[in-house]
GROMACS .gro file of C-alpha atoms in nm:
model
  137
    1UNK     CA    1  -2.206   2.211   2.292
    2UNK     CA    2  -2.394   1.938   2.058
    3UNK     CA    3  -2.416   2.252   1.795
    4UNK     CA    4  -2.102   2.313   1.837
    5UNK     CA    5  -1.981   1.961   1.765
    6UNK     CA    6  -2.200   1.921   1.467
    7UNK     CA    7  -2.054   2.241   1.332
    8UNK     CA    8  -1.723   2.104   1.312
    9UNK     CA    9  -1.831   1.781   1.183
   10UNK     CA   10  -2.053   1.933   0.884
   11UNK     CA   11  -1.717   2.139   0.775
   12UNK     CA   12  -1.627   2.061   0.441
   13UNK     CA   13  -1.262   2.175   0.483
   14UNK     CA   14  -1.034   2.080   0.828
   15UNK     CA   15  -0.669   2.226   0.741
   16UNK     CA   16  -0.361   1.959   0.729
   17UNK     CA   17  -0.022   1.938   0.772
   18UNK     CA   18   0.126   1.870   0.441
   19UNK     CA   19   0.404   1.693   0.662
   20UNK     CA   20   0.132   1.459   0.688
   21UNK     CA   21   0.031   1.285   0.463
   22UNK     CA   22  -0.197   0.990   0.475
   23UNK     CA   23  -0.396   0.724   0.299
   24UNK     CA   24  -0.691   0.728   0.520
   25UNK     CA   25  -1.034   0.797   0.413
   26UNK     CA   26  -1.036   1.197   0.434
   27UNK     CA   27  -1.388   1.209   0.538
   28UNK     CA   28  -1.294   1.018   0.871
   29UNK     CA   29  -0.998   1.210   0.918
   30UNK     CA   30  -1.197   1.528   0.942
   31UNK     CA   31  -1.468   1.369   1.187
   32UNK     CA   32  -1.171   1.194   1.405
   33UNK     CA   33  -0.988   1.585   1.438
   34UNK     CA   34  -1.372   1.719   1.487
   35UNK     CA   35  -1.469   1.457   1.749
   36UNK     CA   36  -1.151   1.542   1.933
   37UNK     CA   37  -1.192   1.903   1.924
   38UNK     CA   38  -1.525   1.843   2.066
   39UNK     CA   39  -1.441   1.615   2.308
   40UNK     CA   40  -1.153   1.899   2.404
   41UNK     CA   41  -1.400   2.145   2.452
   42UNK     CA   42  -1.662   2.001   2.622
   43UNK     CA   43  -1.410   1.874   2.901
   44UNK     CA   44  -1.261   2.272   2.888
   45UNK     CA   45  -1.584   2.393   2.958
   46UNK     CA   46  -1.700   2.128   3.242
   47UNK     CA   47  -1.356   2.195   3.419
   48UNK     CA   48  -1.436   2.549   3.393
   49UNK     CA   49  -1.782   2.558   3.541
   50UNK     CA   50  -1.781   2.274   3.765
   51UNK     CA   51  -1.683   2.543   4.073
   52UNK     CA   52  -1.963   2.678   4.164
   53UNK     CA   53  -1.980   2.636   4.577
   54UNK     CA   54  -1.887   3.005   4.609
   55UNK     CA   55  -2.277   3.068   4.441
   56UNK     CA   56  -2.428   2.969   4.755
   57UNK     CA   57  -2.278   3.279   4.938
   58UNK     CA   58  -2.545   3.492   4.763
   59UNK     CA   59  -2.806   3.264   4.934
   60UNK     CA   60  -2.736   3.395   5.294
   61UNK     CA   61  -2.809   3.750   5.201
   62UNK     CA   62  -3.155   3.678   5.051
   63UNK     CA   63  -3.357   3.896   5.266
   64UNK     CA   64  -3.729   3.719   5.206
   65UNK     CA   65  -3.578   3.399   5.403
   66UNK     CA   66  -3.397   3.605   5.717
   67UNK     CA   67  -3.726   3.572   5.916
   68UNK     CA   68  -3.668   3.196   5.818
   69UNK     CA   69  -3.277   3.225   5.915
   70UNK     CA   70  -3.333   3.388   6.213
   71UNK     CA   71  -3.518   3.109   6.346
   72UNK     CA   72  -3.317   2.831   6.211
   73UNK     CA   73  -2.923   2.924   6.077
   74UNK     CA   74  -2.869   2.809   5.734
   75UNK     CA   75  -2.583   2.620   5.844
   76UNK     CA   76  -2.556   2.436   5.475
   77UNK     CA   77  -2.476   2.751   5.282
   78UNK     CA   78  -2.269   2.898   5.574
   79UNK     CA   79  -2.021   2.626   5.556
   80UNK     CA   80  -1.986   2.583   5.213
   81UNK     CA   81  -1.931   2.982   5.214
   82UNK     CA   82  -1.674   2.887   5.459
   83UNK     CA   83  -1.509   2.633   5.284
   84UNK     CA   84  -1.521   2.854   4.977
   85UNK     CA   85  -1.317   3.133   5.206
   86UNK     CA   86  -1.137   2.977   5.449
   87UNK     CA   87  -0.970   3.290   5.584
   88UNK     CA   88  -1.292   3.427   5.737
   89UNK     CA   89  -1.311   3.407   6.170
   90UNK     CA   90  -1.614   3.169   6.125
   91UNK     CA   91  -1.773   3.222   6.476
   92UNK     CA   92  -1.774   3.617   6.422
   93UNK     CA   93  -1.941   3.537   6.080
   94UNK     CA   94  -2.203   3.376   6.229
   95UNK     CA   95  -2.290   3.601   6.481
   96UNK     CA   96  -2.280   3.909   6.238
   97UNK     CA   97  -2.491   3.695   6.034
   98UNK     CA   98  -2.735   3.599   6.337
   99UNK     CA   99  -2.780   3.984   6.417
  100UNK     CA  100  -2.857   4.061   6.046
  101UNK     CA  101  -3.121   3.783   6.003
  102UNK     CA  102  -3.256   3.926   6.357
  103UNK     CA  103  -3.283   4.286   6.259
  104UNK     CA  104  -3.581   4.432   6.082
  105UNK     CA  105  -3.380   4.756   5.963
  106UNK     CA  106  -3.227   4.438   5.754
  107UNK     CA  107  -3.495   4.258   5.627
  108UNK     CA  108  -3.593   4.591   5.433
  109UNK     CA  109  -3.301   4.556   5.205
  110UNK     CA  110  -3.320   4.388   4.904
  111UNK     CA  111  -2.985   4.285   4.737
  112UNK     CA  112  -2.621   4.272   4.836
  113UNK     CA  113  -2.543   4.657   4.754
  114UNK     CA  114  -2.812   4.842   4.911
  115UNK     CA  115  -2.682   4.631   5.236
  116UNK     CA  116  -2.352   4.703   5.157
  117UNK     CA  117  -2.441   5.061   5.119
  118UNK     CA  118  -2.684   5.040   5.462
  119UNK     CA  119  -2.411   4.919   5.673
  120UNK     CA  120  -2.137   5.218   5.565
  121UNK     CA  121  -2.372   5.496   5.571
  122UNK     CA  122  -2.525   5.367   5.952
  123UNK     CA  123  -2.105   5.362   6.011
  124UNK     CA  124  -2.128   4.972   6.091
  125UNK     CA  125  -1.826   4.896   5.945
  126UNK     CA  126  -1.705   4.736   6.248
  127UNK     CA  127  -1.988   4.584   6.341
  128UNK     CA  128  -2.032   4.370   6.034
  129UNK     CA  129  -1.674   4.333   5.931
  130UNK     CA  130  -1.638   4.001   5.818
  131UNK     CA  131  -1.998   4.039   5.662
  132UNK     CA  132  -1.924   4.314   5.517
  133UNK     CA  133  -1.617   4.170   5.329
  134UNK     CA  134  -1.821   3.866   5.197
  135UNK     CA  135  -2.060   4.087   5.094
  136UNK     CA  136  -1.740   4.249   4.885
  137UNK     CA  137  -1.697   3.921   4.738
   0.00000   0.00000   0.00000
C-alpha cells in the first residue's frame, strides 16, 4: 500500500476541474488529492480483508492434527465455524466431526476434496451431511 501511496504522490500530473480553480500551491494540491486517495484505499482494502473467521473452517479438516482432535475437540475453530454459518445443527456437526477425527479410513486423506470425494464414493452422504456441506463451503 506504501508503494502505492508514493506512486500517487511522485505523479507529476493529478487532473482538475477547471470549475475549480484555486490559488493554492499546486504541489500541495496534488499531495492533499494523493494522500486522500491513499487514505481511501487503504481503509477499502482493510474493510475488505478484515473477515477472515470463515479461514478457520479449513483448520478442522487438517488431517495431521485428527489424532490430536480426537482426543481433545477443537472447540475454538468449531465455534467460530459456527458463528461464521449459523444455519448449521451444531450438535450433529460435532458428532460428524468427532467420528471423522476418530476414524483411521479419515486420517489417510489429505485435503478437503479427496474427503469430499471419500465420503460420496463410500455413499456417506447421510452420514456426514452437515460435514459434508462445510466441506462444500
Amino acid at each position: 500500500m506504501s508503494s502505492i501511496c508514493s506512486t500517487v504522490l511522485n505523479q507529476s500530473e493529478i487532473i482538475h476541474s477547471n470549475k475549480r480553480k484555486t490559488s493554492e500551491d499546486p504541489n500541495i494540491t496534488k499531495r492533499t488529492i494523493a494522500l486522500e486517495v491513499c487514505d481511501v484505499l487503504i481503509t477499502q482494502a482493510k474493510g475488505r480483508f478484515s473477515f477472515n473467521e470463515h479461514l478457520t473452517t479449513a483448520l478442522l479438516f487438517q488431517n495431521e492434527y485428527y489424532p490430536k482432535f480426537n482426543e481433545k475437540f477443537p472447540t475454538d475453530y468449531f465455534q467460530k465455524t459456527i458463528n461464521c454459518y449459523p444455519f448449521f445443527t451444531k450438535e450433529r456437526l460435532k458428532t460428524e466431526l468427532e467420528v471423522i477425527y476418530s476414524r483411521d479410513d479419515f486420517r489417510l486423506l489429505k485435503g478437503i476434496i479427496p474427503t469430499i470425494d471419500y465420503i460420496i464414493s463410500n455413499n456417506m452422504n447421510d452420514l456426514f451431511k452437515e460435514v459434508l456441506i462445510l466441506l462444500k463451503l
